[in-house]
Amino acid sequence: MPLGLGRRKKAPPLVENEEAEPIRSGLGGMGVGSVGGVAALQPGLPPPPASLRPRLVFHTQLAHGSPTGRIEGFTNVKELYSKIADAFKISPAEVMFCTLNTHKVDMDKLLGGQIGLEDFIFAHTKGQRKEVEVFKSEEALGLTITDNGAGYAFIKRIKEGSVIDRIQVISVGDMIESINGQSLIGCRHYEVAKMLKDLPKGRTFALKLTEPRKAFDMISQRSAGGKHSGSAQLGTGKGTLRLRAKGPATVEEQPSAFEEKAIEKVDDLLESYMGIRDTELAATMVELGKDKQNPDEFAEALDEQLGDFAFPDEFVFDVWGAIGDAKVGRY
């Protein structure tokens, strides 16, 4: 149906509904091909038998320091955290998020929708808890929120000169545990961003935060990667493991130049409109839009696959335009 004329929009999901992105969903449901000598999963075919599925082994460490562990066999983010927890004899609930190829809290290296087959996974675990009162002197707090796909929302960016930037105890990477005593465990990033946006201006509110445990060389840092570099690290291997919001994960070649630029532009629009950054969500939107013939088809595809977000029409138009610009090289 035409964009803006009765588009179906689902109600926001309940807190218990943790399906969606940065690194969600499962391996399986695909046939087997080949990418760079690694078995790849091709869409449109029934699941291969377990014996034919690719065995992908990744190396991992705890970001604050640990021996190197080996993990394999995970099909979604919760299973990834469980495998990491098993490797280091900790609880899966201790894992806050993961970065690729760096132990630092670098949000440009955050493990999102793709893991390079040669990437090294660093797991950031819970550190010091802290409570802070914030006076909302401006409508915009200057926060960008993301989540880990397993029930934790955390700070991905802090805008320079903003309300939050002036509070030194709050840092990039901090998990937002509660607002005014309301637990946010299990909430999606867009729910947390909306809750912060809806707080009344001119009032004080209370935040409970948990910061990632720091290695010795990170203790003096307030926010490694607090500013957006303008490009996302999507994997360094010859192939990548693509984890999807819905449907099976696949082993693929690295994104094309068009896809990388389109994902970056859509991620910027997500931050501008919704106060979140999420490369996996952006990649899903690019994938949905790249073959559509007009914005109405694109809007219907978004409603079908990502209706929980209830994207506004103006945002959908801008995303359609960003994908179109990237297609023709207008970067």
PDB file of C-alpha atoms in Angstrom, residues 126-279:
ATOM      1  CA  LYS A 126      30.643  -6.453  34.258  1.00  0.00           C
ATOM      2  CA  GLY A 127      32.786  -4.184  36.391  1.00  0.00           C
ATOM      3  CA  GLN A 128      31.976  -1.444  38.870  1.00  0.00           C
ATOM      4  CA  ARG A 129      28.345  -0.455  39.458  1.00  0.00           C
ATOM      5  CA  LYS A 130      27.531   3.201  39.955  1.00  0.00           C
ATOM      6  CA  GLU A 131      24.557   5.455  40.620  1.00  0.00           C
ATOM      7  CA  VAL A 132      24.254   9.013  39.379  1.00  0.00           C
ATOM      8  CA  GLU A 133      21.607  11.728  39.398  1.00  0.00           C
ATOM      9  CA  VAL A 134      21.222  13.704  36.183  1.00  0.00           C
ATOM     10  CA  PHE A 135      19.491  17.052  35.799  1.00  0.00           C
ATOM     11  CA  LYS A 136      17.839  17.158  32.384  1.00  0.00           C
ATOM     12  CA  SER A 137      18.575  20.782  31.502  1.00  0.00           C
ATOM     13  CA  GLU A 138      18.045  20.166  27.768  1.00  0.00           C
ATOM     14  CA  GLU A 139      15.677  18.031  25.728  1.00  0.00           C
ATOM     15  CA  ALA A 140      18.567  16.050  24.226  1.00  0.00           C
ATOM     16  CA  LEU A 141      20.862  14.281  26.661  1.00  0.00           C
ATOM     17  CA  GLY A 142      23.514  13.536  24.031  1.00  0.00           C
ATOM     18  CA  LEU A 143      23.384   9.755  24.339  1.00  0.00           C
ATOM     19  CA  THR A 144      23.318   7.107  21.625  1.00  0.00           C
ATOM     20  CA  ILE A 145      22.137   3.708  22.835  1.00  0.00           C
ATOM     21  CA  THR A 146      22.771   0.212  21.499  1.00  0.00           C
ATOM     22  CA  ASP A 147      22.164  -3.251  22.943  1.00  0.00           C
ATOM     23  CA  ASN A 148      23.935  -6.565  23.083  1.00  0.00           C
ATOM     24  CA  GLY A 149      21.123  -8.768  21.776  1.00  0.00           C
ATOM     25  CA  ALA A 150      20.759 -10.514  25.127  1.00  0.00           C
ATOM     26  CA  GLY A 151      18.915  -8.004  27.267  1.00  0.00           C
ATOM     27  CA  TYR A 152      21.514  -5.318  28.062  1.00  0.00           C
ATOM     28  CA  ALA A 153      21.327  -1.777  26.649  1.00  0.00           C
ATOM     29  CA  PHE A 154      24.452   0.343  26.903  1.00  0.00           C
ATOM     30  CA  ILE A 155      25.934   3.682  25.862  1.00  0.00           C
ATOM     31  CA  LYS A 156      27.546   3.669  22.427  1.00  0.00           C
ATOM     32  CA  ARG A 157      28.231   7.392  22.005  1.00  0.00           C
ATOM     33  CA  ILE A 158      28.255  10.537  24.103  1.00  0.00           C
ATOM     34  CA  LYS A 159      27.905  13.794  22.199  1.00  0.00           C
ATOM     35  CA  GLU A 160      30.625  16.305  22.995  1.00  0.00           C
ATOM     36  CA  GLY A 161      29.358  19.204  25.117  1.00  0.00           C
ATOM     37  CA  SER A 162      26.055  17.475  25.920  1.00  0.00           C
ATOM     38  CA  VAL A 163      24.316  17.050  29.273  1.00  0.00           C
ATOM     39  CA  ILE A 164      25.826  13.580  29.737  1.00  0.00           C
ATOM     40  CA  ASP A 165      29.267  14.665  28.501  1.00  0.00           C
ATOM     41  CA  ARG A 166      29.458  17.049  31.453  1.00  0.00           C
ATOM     42  CA  ILE A 167      29.032  14.164  33.925  1.00  0.00           C
ATOM     43  CA  GLN A 168      32.477  12.599  34.096  1.00  0.00           C
ATOM     44  CA  VAL A 169      31.383   9.416  35.860  1.00  0.00           C
ATOM     45  CA  ILE A 170      29.278   8.305  32.856  1.00  0.00           C
ATOM     46  CA  SER A 171      31.239   6.641  30.062  1.00  0.00           C
ATOM     47  CA  VAL A 172      30.840   4.933  26.709  1.00  0.00           C
ATOM     48  CA  GLY A 173      30.285   1.211  27.296  1.00  0.00           C
ATOM     49  CA  ASP A 174      28.277   1.682  30.504  1.00  0.00           C
ATOM     50  CA  MET A 175      25.234  -0.581  30.718  1.00  0.00           C
ATOM     51  CA  ILE A 176      22.049   1.260  31.713  1.00  0.00           C
ATOM     52  CA  GLU A 177      20.670  -0.929  34.477  1.00  0.00           C
ATOM     53  CA  SER A 178      17.727   1.224  35.553  1.00  0.00           C
ATOM     54  CA  ILE A 179      16.116   4.658  35.207  1.00  0.00           C
ATOM     55  CA  ASN A 180      14.418   6.053  38.313  1.00  0.00           C
ATOM     56  CA  GLY A 181      14.420   2.579  39.802  1.00  0.00           C
ATOM     57  CA  GLN A 182      12.784   0.912  36.769  1.00  0.00           C
ATOM     58  CA  SER A 183      14.858  -2.053  35.661  1.00  0.00           C
ATOM     59  CA  LEU A 184      15.883  -2.036  32.003  1.00  0.00           C
ATOM     60  CA  ILE A 185      17.272  -5.569  31.914  1.00  0.00           C
ATOM     61  CA  GLY A 186      15.655  -7.208  28.891  1.00  0.00           C
ATOM     62  CA  CYS A 187      14.766  -3.926  27.165  1.00  0.00           C
ATOM     63  CA  ARG A 188      15.773  -3.192  23.593  1.00  0.00           C
ATOM     64  CA  HIS A 189      17.921  -0.161  22.786  1.00  0.00           C
ATOM     65  CA  TYR A 190      15.095   1.774  21.141  1.00  0.00           C
ATOM     66  CA  GLU A 191      12.900   1.293  24.226  1.00  0.00           C
ATOM     67  CA  VAL A 192      15.629   2.714  26.467  1.00  0.00           C
ATOM     68  CA  ALA A 193      16.294   5.611  24.059  1.00  0.00           C
ATOM     69  CA  LYS A 194      12.576   6.489  24.043  1.00  0.00           C
ATOM     70  CA  MET A 195      12.380   6.318  27.832  1.00  0.00           C
ATOM     71  CA  LEU A 196      15.297   8.744  28.158  1.00  0.00           C
ATOM     72  CA  LYS A 197      13.795  11.046  25.537  1.00  0.00           C
ATOM     73  CA  ASP A 198      10.432  11.091  27.323  1.00  0.00           C
ATOM     74  CA  LEU A 199      11.897  12.156  30.686  1.00  0.00           C
ATOM     75  CA  PRO A 200      10.645  15.689  31.507  1.00  0.00           C
ATOM     76  CA  LYS A 201      13.003  18.589  30.948  1.00  0.00           C
ATOM     77  CA  GLY A 202      13.906  20.534  34.073  1.00  0.00           C
ATOM     78  CA  ARG A 203      13.774  17.481  36.324  1.00  0.00           C
ATOM     79  CA  THR A 204      16.402  15.258  37.918  1.00  0.00           C
ATOM     80  CA  PHE A 205      16.402  11.529  37.236  1.00  0.00           C
ATOM     81  CA  ALA A 206      18.435   8.645  38.643  1.00  0.00           C
ATOM     82  CA  LEU A 207      20.577   6.260  36.586  1.00  0.00           C
ATOM     83  CA  LYS A 208      22.062   2.981  37.732  1.00  0.00           C
ATOM     84  CA  LEU A 209      24.951   1.966  35.503  1.00  0.00           C
ATOM     85  CA  THR A 210      27.438  -0.872  35.264  1.00  0.00           C
ATOM     86  CA  GLU A 211      30.747  -0.197  33.572  1.00  0.00           C
ATOM     87  CA  PRO A 212      32.793  -2.849  31.768  1.00  0.00           C
ATOM     88  CA  ARG A 213      35.668  -4.283  33.769  1.00  0.00           C
ATOM     89  CA  LYS A 214      38.871  -2.559  32.710  1.00  0.00           C
ATOM     90  CA  ALA A 215      42.349  -3.805  32.039  1.00  0.00           C
ATOM     91  CA  PHE A 216      45.227  -1.928  33.652  1.00  0.00           C
ATOM     92  CA  ASP A 217      45.984   0.069  30.479  1.00  0.00           C
ATOM     93  CA  MET A 218      42.340   1.197  30.225  1.00  0.00           C
ATOM     94  CA  ILE A 219      41.811   2.535  33.741  1.00  0.00           C
ATOM     95  CA  SER A 220      42.628   6.148  32.866  1.00  0.00           C
ATOM     96  CA  GLN A 221      40.347   6.175  29.834  1.00  0.00           C
ATOM     97  CA  ARG A 222      36.896   7.666  30.084  1.00  0.00           C
ATOM     98  CA  SER A 223      35.589   6.527  26.693  1.00  0.00           C
ATOM     99  CA  ALA A 224      37.617   4.729  24.082  1.00  0.00           C
ATOM    100  CA  GLY A 225      35.667   5.155  20.896  1.00  0.00           C
ATOM    101  CA  GLY A 226      33.209   7.702  22.261  1.00  0.00           C
ATOM    102  CA  LYS A 227      33.232   9.591  18.996  1.00  0.00           C
ATOM    103  CA  HIS A 228      31.988   8.101  15.750  1.00  0.00           C
ATOM    104  CA  SER A 229      34.745   7.514  13.228  1.00  0.00           C
ATOM    105  CA  GLY A 230      32.378   7.359  10.269  1.00  0.00           C
ATOM    106  CA  SER A 231      32.981   3.736   9.342  1.00  0.00           C
ATOM    107  CA  ALA A 232      32.062   0.400  10.845  1.00  0.00           C
ATOM    108  CA  GLN A 233      34.412  -2.539  11.202  1.00  0.00           C
ATOM    109  CA  LEU A 234      32.529  -5.442   9.650  1.00  0.00           C
ATOM    110  CA  GLY A 235      35.176  -8.140   9.808  1.00  0.00           C
ATOM    111  CA  THR A 236      38.699  -8.724   8.655  1.00  0.00           C
ATOM    112  CA  GLY A 237      38.584 -12.315   7.437  1.00  0.00           C
ATOM    113  CA  LYS A 238      38.187 -13.447   3.836  1.00  0.00           C
ATOM    114  CA  GLY A 239      34.576 -14.261   4.725  1.00  0.00           C
ATOM    115  CA  THR A 240      32.201 -13.150   7.453  1.00  0.00           C
ATOM    116  CA  LEU A 241      29.640 -14.860   9.621  1.00  0.00           C
ATOM    117  CA  ARG A 242      26.477 -12.776   9.147  1.00  0.00           C
ATOM    118  CA  LEU A 243      24.099 -13.005  12.112  1.00  0.00           C
ATOM    119  CA  ARG A 244      20.597 -11.845  11.266  1.00  0.00           C
ATOM    120  CA  ALA A 245      17.638 -10.375  13.094  1.00  0.00           C
ATOM    121  CA  LYS A 246      15.321 -12.999  11.650  1.00  0.00           C
ATOM    122  CA  GLY A 247      16.222 -16.184   9.845  1.00  0.00           C
ATOM    123  CA  PRO A 248      19.445 -18.142   9.729  1.00  0.00           C
ATOM    124  CA  ALA A 249      22.992 -16.845   9.948  1.00  0.00           C
ATOM    125  CA  THR A 250      25.129 -17.278   6.843  1.00  0.00           C
ATOM    126  CA  VAL A 251      28.793 -17.345   5.884  1.00  0.00           C
ATOM    127  CA  GLU A 252      29.295 -14.715   3.209  1.00  0.00           C
ATOM    128  CA  GLU A 253      31.883 -12.660   1.410  1.00  0.00           C
ATOM    129  CA  GLN A 254      32.582  -9.272   2.926  1.00  0.00           C
ATOM    130  CA  PRO A 255      30.023  -6.560   2.103  1.00  0.00           C
ATOM    131  CA  SER A 256      30.472  -4.700  -1.176  1.00  0.00           C
ATOM    132  CA  ALA A 257      31.519  -1.040  -1.194  1.00  0.00           C
ATOM    133  CA  PHE A 258      27.896  -0.095  -1.916  1.00  0.00           C
ATOM    134  CA  GLU A 259      26.606  -2.156   1.003  1.00  0.00           C
ATOM    135  CA  GLU A 260      29.212  -0.825   3.442  1.00  0.00           C
ATOM    136  CA  LYS A 261      28.454   2.789   2.541  1.00  0.00           C
ATOM    137  CA  ALA A 262      24.695   2.255   2.587  1.00  0.00           C
ATOM    138  CA  ILE A 263      24.909   0.550   5.994  1.00  0.00           C
ATOM    139  CA  GLU A 264      26.953   3.460   7.337  1.00  0.00           C
ATOM    140  CA  LYS A 265      24.444   6.032   6.037  1.00  0.00           C
ATOM    141  CA  VAL A 266      21.428   4.117   7.392  1.00  0.00           C
ATOM    142  CA  ASP A 267      23.159   3.697  10.763  1.00  0.00           C
ATOM    143  CA  ASP A 268      23.641   7.480  10.857  1.00  0.00           C
ATOM    144  CA  LEU A 269      19.909   7.926  10.169  1.00  0.00           C
ATOM    145  CA  LEU A 270      19.031   5.517  12.986  1.00  0.00           C
ATOM    146  CA  GLU A 271      21.046   7.664  15.357  1.00  0.00           C
ATOM    147  CA  SER A 272      19.510  10.889  14.069  1.00  0.00           C
ATOM    148  CA  TYR A 273      15.882   9.712  14.250  1.00  0.00           C
ATOM    149  CA  MET A 274      15.911   7.186  17.083  1.00  0.00           C
ATOM    150  CA  GLY A 275      19.018   7.782  19.197  1.00  0.00           C
ATOM    151  CA  ILE A 276      20.391   4.292  18.512  1.00  0.00           C
ATOM    152  CA  ARG A 277      23.225   2.833  16.467  1.00  0.00           C
ATOM    153  CA  ASP A 278      22.996  -0.723  15.202  1.00  0.00           C
ATOM    154  CA  THR A 279      24.959  -1.936  12.181  1.00  0.00           C
TER     155      THR A 279
END
